[in-house]
Coordinates of C-alpha atoms in Angstrom, one line a residue:
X17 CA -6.9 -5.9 6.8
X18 CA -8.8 -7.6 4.2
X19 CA -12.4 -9.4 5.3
X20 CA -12.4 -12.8 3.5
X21 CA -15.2 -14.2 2.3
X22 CA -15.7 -16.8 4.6
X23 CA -16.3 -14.0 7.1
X24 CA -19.0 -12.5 4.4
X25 CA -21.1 -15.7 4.7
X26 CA -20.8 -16.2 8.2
X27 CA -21.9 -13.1 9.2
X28 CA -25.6 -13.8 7.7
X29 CA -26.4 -17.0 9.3
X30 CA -29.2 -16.3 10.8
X31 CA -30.4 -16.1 6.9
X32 CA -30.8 -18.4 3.9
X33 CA -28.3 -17.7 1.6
X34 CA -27.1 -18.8 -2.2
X35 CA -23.5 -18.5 -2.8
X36 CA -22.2 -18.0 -6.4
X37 CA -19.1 -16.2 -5.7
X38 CA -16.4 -18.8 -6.5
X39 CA -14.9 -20.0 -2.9
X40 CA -11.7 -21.6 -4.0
X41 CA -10.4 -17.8 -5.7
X42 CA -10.2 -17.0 -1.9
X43 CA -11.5 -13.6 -2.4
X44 CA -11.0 -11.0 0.5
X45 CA -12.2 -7.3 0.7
X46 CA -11.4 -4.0 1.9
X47 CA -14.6 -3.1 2.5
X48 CA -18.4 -3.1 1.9
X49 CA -19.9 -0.5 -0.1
X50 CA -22.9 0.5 -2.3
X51 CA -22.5 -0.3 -5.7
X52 CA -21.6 2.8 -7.9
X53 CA -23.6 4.0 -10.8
X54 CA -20.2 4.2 -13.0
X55 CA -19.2 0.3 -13.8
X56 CA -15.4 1.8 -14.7
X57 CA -15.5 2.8 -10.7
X58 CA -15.6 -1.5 -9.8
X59 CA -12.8 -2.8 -7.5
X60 CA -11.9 -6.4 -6.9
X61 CA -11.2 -5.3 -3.3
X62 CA -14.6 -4.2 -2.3
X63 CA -17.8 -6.4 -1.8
X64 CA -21.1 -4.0 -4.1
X65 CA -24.3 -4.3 -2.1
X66 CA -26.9 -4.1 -4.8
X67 CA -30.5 -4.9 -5.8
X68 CA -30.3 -8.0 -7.9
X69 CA -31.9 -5.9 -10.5
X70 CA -29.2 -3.5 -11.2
X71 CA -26.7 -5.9 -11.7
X72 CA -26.0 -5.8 -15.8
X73 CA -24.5 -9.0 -15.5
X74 CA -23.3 -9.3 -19.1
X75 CA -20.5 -6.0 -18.2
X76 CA -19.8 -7.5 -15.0
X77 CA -19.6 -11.2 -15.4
X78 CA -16.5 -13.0 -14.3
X79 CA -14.3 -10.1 -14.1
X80 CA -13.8 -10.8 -10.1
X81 CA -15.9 -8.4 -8.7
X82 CA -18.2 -9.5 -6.0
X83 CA -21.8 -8.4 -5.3
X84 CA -23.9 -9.1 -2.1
X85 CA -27.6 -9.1 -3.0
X86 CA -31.4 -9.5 -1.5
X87 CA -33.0 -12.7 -2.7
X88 CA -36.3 -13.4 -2.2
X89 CA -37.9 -16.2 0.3
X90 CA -38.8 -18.5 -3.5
X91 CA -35.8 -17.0 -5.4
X92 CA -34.2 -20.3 -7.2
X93 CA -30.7 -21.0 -7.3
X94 CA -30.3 -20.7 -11.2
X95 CA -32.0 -16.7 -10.7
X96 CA -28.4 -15.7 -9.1
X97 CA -25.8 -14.8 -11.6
X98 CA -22.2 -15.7 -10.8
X99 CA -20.6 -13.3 -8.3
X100 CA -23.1 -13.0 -6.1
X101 CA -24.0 -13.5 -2.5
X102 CA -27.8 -14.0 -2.4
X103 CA -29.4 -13.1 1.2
X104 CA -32.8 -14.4 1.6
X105 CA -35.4 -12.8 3.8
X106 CA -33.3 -9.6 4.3
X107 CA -35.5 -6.5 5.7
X108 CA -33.7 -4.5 2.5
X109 CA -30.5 -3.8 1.1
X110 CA -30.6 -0.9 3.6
X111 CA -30.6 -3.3 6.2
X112 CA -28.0 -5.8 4.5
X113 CA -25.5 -3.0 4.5
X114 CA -25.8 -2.1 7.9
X115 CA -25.0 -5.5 9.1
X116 CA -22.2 -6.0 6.7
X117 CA -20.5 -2.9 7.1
X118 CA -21.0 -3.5 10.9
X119 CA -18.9 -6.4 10.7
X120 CA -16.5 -5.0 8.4
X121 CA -16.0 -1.7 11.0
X122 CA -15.2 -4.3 14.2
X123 CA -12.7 -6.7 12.5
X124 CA -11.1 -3.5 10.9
X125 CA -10.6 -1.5 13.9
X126 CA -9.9 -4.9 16.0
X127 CA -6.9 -4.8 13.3
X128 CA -5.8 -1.5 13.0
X129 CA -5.8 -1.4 17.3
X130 CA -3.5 -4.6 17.0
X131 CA -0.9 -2.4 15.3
X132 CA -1.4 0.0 17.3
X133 CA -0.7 -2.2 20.1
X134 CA 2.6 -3.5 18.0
X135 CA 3.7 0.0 17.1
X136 CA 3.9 1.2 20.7
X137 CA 5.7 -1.5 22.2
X138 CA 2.6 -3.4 23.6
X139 CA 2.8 -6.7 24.5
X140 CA 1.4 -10.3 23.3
X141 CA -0.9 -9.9 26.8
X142 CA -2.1 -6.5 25.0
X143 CA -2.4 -8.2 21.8
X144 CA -4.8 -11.4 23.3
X145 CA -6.5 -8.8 25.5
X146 CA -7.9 -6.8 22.5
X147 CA -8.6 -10.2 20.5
X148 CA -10.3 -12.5 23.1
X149 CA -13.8 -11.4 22.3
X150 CA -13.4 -11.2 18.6
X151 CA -12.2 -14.6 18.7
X152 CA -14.9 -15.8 21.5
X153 CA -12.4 -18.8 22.7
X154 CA -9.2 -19.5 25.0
X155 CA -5.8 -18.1 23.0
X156 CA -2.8 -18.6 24.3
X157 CA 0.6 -17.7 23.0
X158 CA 4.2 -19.8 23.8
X159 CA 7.8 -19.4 23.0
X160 CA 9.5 -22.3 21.6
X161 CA 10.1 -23.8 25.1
X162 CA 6.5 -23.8 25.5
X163 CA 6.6 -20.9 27.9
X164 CA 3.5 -19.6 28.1
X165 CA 3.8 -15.8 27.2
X166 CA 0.0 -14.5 27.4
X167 CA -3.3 -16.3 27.5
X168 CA -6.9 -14.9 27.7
X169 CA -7.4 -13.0 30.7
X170 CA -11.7 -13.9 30.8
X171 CA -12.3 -17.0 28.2
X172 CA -11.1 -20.2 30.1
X173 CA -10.5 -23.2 28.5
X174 CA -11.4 -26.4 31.6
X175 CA -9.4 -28.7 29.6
X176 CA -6.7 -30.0 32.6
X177 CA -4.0 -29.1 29.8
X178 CA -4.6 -25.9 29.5
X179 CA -5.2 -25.3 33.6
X180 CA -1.8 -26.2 34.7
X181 CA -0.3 -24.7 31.6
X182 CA -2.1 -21.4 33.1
X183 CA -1.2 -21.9 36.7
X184 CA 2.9 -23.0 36.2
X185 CA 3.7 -20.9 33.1
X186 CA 5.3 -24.0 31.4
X187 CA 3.7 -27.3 29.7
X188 CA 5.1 -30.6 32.1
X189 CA 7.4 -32.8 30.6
X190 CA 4.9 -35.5 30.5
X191 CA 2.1 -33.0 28.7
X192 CA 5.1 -32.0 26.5
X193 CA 5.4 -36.1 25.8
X194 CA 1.9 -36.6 24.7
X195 CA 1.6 -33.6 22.2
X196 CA 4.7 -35.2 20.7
X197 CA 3.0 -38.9 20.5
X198 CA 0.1 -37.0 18.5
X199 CA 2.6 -36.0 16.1
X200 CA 1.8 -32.1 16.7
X201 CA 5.1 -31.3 17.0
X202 CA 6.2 -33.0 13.5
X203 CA 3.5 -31.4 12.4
X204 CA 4.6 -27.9 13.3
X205 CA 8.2 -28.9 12.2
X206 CA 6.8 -29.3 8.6
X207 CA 3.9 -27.1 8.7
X208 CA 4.6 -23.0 8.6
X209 CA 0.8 -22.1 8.4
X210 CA -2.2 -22.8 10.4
X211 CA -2.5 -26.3 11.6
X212 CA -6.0 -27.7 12.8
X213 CA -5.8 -30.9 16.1
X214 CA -9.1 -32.6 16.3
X215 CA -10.4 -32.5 20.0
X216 CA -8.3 -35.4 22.3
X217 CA -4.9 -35.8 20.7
X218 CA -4.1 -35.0 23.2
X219 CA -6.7 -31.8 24.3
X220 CA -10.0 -32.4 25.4
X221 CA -10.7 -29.6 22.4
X222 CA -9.5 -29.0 19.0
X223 CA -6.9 -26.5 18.7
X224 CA -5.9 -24.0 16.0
X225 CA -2.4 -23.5 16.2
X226 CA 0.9 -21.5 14.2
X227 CA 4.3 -21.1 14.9
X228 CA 6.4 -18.5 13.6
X229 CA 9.9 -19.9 12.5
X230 CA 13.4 -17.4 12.5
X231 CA 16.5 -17.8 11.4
X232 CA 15.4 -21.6 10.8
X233 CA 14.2 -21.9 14.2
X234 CA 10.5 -21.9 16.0
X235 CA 10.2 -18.7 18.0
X236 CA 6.4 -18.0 18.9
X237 CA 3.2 -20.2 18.8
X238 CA 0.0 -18.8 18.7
X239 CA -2.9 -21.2 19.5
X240 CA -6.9 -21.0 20.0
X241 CA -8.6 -23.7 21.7
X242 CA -12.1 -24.7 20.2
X243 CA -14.1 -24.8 23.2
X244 CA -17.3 -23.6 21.7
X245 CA -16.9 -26.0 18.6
X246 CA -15.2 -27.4 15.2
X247 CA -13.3 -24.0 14.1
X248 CA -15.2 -22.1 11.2
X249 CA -13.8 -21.1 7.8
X250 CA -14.6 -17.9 9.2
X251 CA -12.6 -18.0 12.4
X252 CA -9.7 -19.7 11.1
X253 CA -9.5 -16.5 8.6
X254 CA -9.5 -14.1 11.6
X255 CA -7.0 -16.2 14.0
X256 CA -4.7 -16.0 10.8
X257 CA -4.8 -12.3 11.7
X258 CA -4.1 -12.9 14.8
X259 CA -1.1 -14.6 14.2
X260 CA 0.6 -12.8 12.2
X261 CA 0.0 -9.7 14.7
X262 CA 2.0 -12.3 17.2
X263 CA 4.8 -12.8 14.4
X264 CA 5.0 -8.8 13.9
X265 CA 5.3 -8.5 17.7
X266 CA 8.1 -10.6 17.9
X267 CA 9.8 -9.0 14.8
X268 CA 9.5 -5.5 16.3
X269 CA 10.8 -6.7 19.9
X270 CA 13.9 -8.0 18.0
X271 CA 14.9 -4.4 16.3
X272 CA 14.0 -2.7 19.8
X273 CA 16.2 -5.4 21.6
X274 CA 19.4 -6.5 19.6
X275 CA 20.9 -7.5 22.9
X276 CA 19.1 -10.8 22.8
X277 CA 20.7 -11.7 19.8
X278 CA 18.0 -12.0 17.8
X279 CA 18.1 -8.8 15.3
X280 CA 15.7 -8.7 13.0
X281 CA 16.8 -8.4 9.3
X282 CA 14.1 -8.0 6.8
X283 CA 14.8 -8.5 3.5
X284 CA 14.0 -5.0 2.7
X285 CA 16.9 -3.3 5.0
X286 CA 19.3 -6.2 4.1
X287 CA 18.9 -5.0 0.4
X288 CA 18.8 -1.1 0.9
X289 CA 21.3 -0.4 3.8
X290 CA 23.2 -4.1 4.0
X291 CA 25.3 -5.8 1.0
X292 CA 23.2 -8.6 0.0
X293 CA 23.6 -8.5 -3.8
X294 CA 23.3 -12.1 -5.2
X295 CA 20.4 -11.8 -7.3
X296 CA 19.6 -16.2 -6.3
X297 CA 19.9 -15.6 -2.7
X298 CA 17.5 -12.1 -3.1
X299 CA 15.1 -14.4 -4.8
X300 CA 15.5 -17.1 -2.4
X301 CA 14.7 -14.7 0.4
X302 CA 11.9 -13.0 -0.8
X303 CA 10.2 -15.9 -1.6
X304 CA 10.1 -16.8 1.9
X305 CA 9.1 -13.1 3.0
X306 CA 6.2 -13.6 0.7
X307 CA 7.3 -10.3 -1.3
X308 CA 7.0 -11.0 -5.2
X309 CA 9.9 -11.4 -7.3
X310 CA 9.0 -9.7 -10.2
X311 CA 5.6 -7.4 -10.8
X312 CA 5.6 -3.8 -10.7
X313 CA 6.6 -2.0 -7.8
X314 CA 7.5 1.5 -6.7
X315 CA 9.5 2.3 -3.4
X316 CA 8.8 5.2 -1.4
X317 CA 10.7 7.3 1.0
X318 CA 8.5 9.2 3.4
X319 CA 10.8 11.6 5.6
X320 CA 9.5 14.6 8.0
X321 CA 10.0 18.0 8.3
X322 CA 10.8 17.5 12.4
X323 CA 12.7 14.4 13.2
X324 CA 10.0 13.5 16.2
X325 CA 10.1 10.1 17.1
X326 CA 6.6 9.8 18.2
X327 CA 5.1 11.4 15.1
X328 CA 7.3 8.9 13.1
X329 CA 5.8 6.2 14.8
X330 CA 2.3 7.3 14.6
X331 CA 2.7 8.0 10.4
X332 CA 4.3 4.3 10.6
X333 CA 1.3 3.5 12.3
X334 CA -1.6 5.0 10.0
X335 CA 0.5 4.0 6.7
X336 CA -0.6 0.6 7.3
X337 CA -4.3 1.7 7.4
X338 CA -4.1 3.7 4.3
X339 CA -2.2 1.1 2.5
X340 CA -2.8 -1.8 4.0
X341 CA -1.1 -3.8 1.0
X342 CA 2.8 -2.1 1.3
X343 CA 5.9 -3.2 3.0
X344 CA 6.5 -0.6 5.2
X345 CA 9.5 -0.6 7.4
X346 CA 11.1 2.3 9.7
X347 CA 14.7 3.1 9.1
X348 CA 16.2 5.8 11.4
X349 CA 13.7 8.9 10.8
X350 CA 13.0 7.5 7.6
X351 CA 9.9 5.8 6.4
X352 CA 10.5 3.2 3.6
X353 CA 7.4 2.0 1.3
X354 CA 7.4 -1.0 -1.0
X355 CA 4.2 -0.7 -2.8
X356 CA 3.2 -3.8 -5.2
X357 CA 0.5 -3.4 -8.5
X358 CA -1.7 -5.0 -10.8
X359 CA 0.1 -4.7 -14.0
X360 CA -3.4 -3.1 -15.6
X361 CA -3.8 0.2 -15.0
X362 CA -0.4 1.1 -13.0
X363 CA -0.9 4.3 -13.3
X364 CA -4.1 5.1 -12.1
X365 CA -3.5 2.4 -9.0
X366 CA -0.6 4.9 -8.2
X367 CA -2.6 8.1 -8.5
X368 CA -5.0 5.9 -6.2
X369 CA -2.5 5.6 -3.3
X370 CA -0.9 9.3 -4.0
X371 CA -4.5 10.5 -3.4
X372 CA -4.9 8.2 -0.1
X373 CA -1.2 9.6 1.0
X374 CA -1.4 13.2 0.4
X375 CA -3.8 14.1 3.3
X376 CA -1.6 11.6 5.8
X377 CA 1.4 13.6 4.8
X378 CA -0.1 16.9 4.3
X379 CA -1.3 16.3 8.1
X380 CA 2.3 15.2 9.8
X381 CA 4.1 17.8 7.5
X382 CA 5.5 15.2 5.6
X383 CA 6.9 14.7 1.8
X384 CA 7.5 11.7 0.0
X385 CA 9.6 10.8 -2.8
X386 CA 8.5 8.5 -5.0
X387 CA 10.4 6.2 -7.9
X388 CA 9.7 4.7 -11.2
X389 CA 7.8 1.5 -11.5
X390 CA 10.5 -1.2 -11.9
X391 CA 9.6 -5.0 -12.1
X392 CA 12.5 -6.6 -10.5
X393 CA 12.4 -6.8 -6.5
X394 CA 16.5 -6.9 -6.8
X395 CA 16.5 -3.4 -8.4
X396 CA 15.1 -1.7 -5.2
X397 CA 18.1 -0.1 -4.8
X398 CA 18.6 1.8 -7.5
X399 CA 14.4 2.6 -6.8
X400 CA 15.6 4.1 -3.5
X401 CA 18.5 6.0 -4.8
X402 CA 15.5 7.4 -7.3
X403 CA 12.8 8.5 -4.6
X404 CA 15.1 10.0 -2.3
X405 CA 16.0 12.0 -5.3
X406 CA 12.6 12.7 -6.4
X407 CA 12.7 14.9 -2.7
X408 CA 15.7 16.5 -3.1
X409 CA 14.7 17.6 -6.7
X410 CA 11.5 18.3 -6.3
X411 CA 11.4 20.2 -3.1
X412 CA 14.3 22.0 -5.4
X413 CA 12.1 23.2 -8.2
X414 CA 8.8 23.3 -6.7
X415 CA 8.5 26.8 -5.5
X416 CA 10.1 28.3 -9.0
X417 CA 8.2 31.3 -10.4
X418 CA 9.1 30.7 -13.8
X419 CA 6.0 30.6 -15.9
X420 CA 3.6 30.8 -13.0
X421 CA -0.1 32.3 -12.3
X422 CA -1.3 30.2 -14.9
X423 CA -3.6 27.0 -15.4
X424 CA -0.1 26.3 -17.5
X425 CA 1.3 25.5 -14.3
X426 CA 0.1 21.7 -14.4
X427 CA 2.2 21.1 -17.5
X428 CA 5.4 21.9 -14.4
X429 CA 6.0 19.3 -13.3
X430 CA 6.6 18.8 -9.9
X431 CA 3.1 20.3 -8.7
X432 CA 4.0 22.9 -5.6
X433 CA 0.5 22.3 -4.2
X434 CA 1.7 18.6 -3.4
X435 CA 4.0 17.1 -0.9
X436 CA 4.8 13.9 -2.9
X437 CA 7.1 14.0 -5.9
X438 CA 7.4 11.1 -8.4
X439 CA 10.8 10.4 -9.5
X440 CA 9.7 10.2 -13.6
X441 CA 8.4 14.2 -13.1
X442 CA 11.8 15.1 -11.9
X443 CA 14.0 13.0 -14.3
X444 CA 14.7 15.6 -16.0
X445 CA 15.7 18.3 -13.4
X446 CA 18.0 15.5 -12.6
X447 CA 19.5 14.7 -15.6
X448 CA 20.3 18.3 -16.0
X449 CA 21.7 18.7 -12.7
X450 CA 24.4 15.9 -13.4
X451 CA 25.4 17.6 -16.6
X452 CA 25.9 21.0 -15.1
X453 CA 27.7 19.2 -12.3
X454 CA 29.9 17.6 -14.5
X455 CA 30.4 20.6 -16.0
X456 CA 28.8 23.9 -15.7
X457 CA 29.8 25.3 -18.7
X458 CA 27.9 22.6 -20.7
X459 CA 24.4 24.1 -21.5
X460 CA 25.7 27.7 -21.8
X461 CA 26.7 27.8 -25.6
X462 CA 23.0 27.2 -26.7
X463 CA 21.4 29.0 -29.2
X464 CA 17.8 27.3 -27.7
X465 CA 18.9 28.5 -24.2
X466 CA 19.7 32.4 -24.9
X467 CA 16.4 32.6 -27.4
X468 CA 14.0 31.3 -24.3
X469 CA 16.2 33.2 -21.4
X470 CA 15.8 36.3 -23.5
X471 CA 12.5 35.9 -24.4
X472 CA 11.4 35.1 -20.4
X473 CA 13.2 38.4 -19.2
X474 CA 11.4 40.2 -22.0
X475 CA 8.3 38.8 -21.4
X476 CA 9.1 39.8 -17.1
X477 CA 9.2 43.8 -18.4
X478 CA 6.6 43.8 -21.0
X479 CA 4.1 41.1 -20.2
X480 CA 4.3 40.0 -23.8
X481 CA 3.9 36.6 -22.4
X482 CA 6.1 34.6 -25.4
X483 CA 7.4 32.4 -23.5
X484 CA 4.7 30.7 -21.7
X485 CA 3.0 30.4 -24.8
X486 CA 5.6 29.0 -26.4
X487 CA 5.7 26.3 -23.6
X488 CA 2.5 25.7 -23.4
X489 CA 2.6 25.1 -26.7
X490 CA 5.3 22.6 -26.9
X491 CA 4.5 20.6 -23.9
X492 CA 1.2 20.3 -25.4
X493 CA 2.7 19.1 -28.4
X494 CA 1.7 21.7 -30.4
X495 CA -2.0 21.6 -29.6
X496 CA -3.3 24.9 -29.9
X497 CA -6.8 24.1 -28.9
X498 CA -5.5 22.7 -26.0
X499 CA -2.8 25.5 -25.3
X500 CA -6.0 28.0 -25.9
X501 CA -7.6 26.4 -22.8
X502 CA -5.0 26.5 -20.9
X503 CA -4.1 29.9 -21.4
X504 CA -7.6 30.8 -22.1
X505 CA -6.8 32.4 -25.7
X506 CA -8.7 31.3 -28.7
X507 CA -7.4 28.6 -30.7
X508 CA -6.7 31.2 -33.8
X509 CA -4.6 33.3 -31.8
X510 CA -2.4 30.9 -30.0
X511 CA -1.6 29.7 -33.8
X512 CA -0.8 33.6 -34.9
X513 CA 1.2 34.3 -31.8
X514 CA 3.6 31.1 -32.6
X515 CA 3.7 32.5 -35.9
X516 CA 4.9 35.4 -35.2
X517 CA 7.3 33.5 -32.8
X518 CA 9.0 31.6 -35.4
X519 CA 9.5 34.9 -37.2
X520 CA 10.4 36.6 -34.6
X521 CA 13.6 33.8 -32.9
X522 CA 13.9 32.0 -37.0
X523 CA 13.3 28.5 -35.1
X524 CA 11.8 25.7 -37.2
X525 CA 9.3 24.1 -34.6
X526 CA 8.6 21.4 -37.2
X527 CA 12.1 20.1 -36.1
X528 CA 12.6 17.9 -33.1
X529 CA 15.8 18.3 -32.0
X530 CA 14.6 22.0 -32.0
X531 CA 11.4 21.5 -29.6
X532 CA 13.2 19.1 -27.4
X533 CA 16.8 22.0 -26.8
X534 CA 13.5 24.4 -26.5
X535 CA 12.1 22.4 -23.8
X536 CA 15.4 21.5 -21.8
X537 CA 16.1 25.1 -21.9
X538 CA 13.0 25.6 -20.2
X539 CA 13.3 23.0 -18.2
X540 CA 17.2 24.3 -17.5
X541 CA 16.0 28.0 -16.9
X542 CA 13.3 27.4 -13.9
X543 CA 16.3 25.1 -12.3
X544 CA 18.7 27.9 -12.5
X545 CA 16.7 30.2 -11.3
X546 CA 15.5 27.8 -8.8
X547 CA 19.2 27.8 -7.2
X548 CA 20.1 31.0 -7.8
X549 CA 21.9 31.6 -10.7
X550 CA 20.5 33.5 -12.8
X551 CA 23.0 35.4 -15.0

């Protein structure tokens, strides 16, 4: 869940405050957190508590990040630079933080227990029971008859509406009559987001309200009756949450319940395990599911090492607290990410999420294969086909002891001492794999291939150590400062020892063509040996 900012500013009321963070760029964050002493480290996602002072605007400035700040009581409006939240009469930043991150712990944990709640096959009762306090009015949730399905258990509403809604289970015929006449009803026919009724048309108090349309039809409505007042910016933001908590409830009651005829059919199984291939209707559909149609994406397949439904469910479960921003669906024992990006920086955003993944998986005994970045949302299959790959590969090749018991060992790629394998690392186990499939004989008449099989077997009974060097040396592209660290030699006698290897084999490693047969043969060699077949 992402705090908006509405929900920033409300929480310091009790204050003065100067606003210069643009409202209408709808900013939301993941969470609240000192600001850090390297500028490079700044997130759009996170609200920097700082001393005014510290701020070097001119680095900063209108890049989107967002800064909550102490003013003081005769601070003018023109001392605040842009991006900032100004508190006025704060105790100290100390103190600021604490009442932030306060906030930002309760609505984040309300969330992540809604989920929860979805996950293991709660109910909408256990869904408004968790959110009537955070909310602090009457909710009530309907089906499209106007069934009531769950309602606040504590917070009344005394509106006569809402009372014999409560006690019969049902809105009257009559009630049903004057919510039409108000035009709430052509309202909700038109309207797929939150819709706001002023107090007596026909409630004696406003009402937040949103249905959740299927398959062209309304399905669940989810309203919040004002009692205590005209809804907030704040509170509209948080019943938003609600809602679609309501929608995802519905959605997962549907897959658990096929018998009553409403299956749900997300656009992400249609297009991986159905046969939805019109590239118009893909578009079509996933601008309704609010998934981008172009951008850069990866897909992820997440699988464990013991098929345990429970665990499965509790992985689905903490996924969508460690990445709150992917598609995540459940398919069989399988766990299917679609992750979405910034096009700046891709790569480090994805070495971002590998870092928040690899403790989740490392904890459930998990792997997870991971494909290329595409930009297309249609090509997700061919994505899929890639990470499931990526963890056939690379739990294939990752426990070779070719070329170990070295720092070398980063320049192997996949990394044994990680559970997630990227589909680009193993691209070329896999295009190796296919040629000695199609035929095995293929990579044997190599001159490339004997020179580095013969020089690893020689270097396995003398400890010459040839060929890691001269790996090390190519896949640094023939750095020999950098294949000195590595191998911690000095830079002087990495360069005599490939000398003496060109003597030695009469390769030319000024040629391509002769460093890239080098490195497949390598590459070839630690897969060979990988599946047995060493000759």
């Amino acid at each position: 869940m992402k705090i908006t900012l509405n929900t920033v500013i409300e929480t310091f009321t009790e204050y003065a405050l100067i606003n210069h963070i643009p409202l209408n760029e709808n900013r939301a964050y993941s969470w609240a957190a000192f600001l850090p002493e390297d500028a490079a480290e700044l997130r759009t996602d996170i609200l920097y508590i700082a001393d005014i002072d510290a701020l070097d605007t001119s680095a900063i400035s209108g890049k989107g990040y967002s800064f909550l700040c102490i003013a003081g009581a005769d601070t003018k409006n023109s001392d605040i630079p842009r991006d900032c939240l100004a508190v006025k009469g704060a105790d100290s930043i100390t103190h600021l933080a604490e009442m932030i991150q306060k906030r930002f712990s309760e609505l984040i944990e309300w969330d992540s227990k809604l989920k929860d709640i979805v996950i293991s096959n709660g109910t909408y009762q256990d869904i408004i029971d968790a959110s009537e306090y955070i909310l602090g009015n009457p909710l009530q949730v309907l089906d499209a008859s106007y069934k009531l399905l769950a309602t606040t258990s504590h917070i009344r509403s005394d509106d006569e509406i809402d009372i014999k809604l409560t006690e019969s289970g049902f809105h009257s015929q009559a009630t049903l009559r004057k919510i039409q006449e108000s035009g709430r009803l052509k309202a909700y026919k038109e309207e797929t987001g939150i819709i706001i009724n002023q107090p007596g048309n026909p409630n004696k108090y406003g009402t937040v309200g949103r249905w959740f349309w299927d398959s062209g039809m309304p399905v669940v409505h989810t309203l919040m009756i004002c009692k205590n007042g005209a809804p907030s910016p704040s509170l509209i933001d948080i019943f938003q949450v609600l809602t679609e908590h309501c929608r995802n409830c519905f959605l997962m009651d549907q897959r658990r319940n096929p018998q009553t005829g409403r299956i749900y059919d997300s656009l992400i199984n249609d297009l991986l395990f159905g046969n939805i291939d019109d590239p118009a209707e893909i578009n079509e559909r996933a601008k309704v599911a609010d998934i981008p149609v172009t951008g850069c994406f990866t897909l992820c397949k997440i699988l464990l090492m013991e098929n345990n439904e429970t665990l499965i469910k509790r992985v689905f479960n903490d996924l969508f607290q460690f990445l709150p921003n992917a598609r995540i669906i459940l398919h069989q024992f399988e766990i299917i990410l679609l992750n979405s990006y910034d096009k700046d920086n891709v790569m480090r955003q994805i070495e971002r999420d590998s870092d928040k993944l690899f403790p989740l998986l490392s904890s459930y005994d998990a792997v997870c294969g991971m494909s290329s970045p595409f930009n297309r949302i249609v090509d997700m299959p061919v994505a899929f086909s890639q990470a499931a790959k990526a963890i056939s590969m690379g739990e294939a090749v990752k426990d070779s002891k070719v070329l170990q018991n070295t720092d070398a060992d980063q320049l192997f790629a996949p990394l044994g001492t990680r559970n997630i394998f990227y589909y680009d690392d193993i691209l070329i186990y896999h295009l190796i794999s296919l040629g000695m499939h199609n035929d095995p004989s293929v990579f044997k008449n190599s001159i490339c291939r004997d020179i580095v099989r013969n020089m690893w077997k020689e270097d396995e009974r003398t400890d010459n150590d040839n060929a890691r060097i001269l790996f090390t040396y190519l896949m640094t592209e023939r750095k020999a400062t950098r294949t000195g660290e590595l191998l911690h030699m000095h830079r002087n006698n990495v360069i005599y020892r490939i000398n003496k290897i060109e003597e030695m084999t009469g390769l030319d490693l000024d040629d391509y063509w002769t460093r890239m047969k080098l490195l497949i043969s390598f590459h070839l060699l630690r897969l060979e040996l990988t599946a047995g077949n060493e000759e």
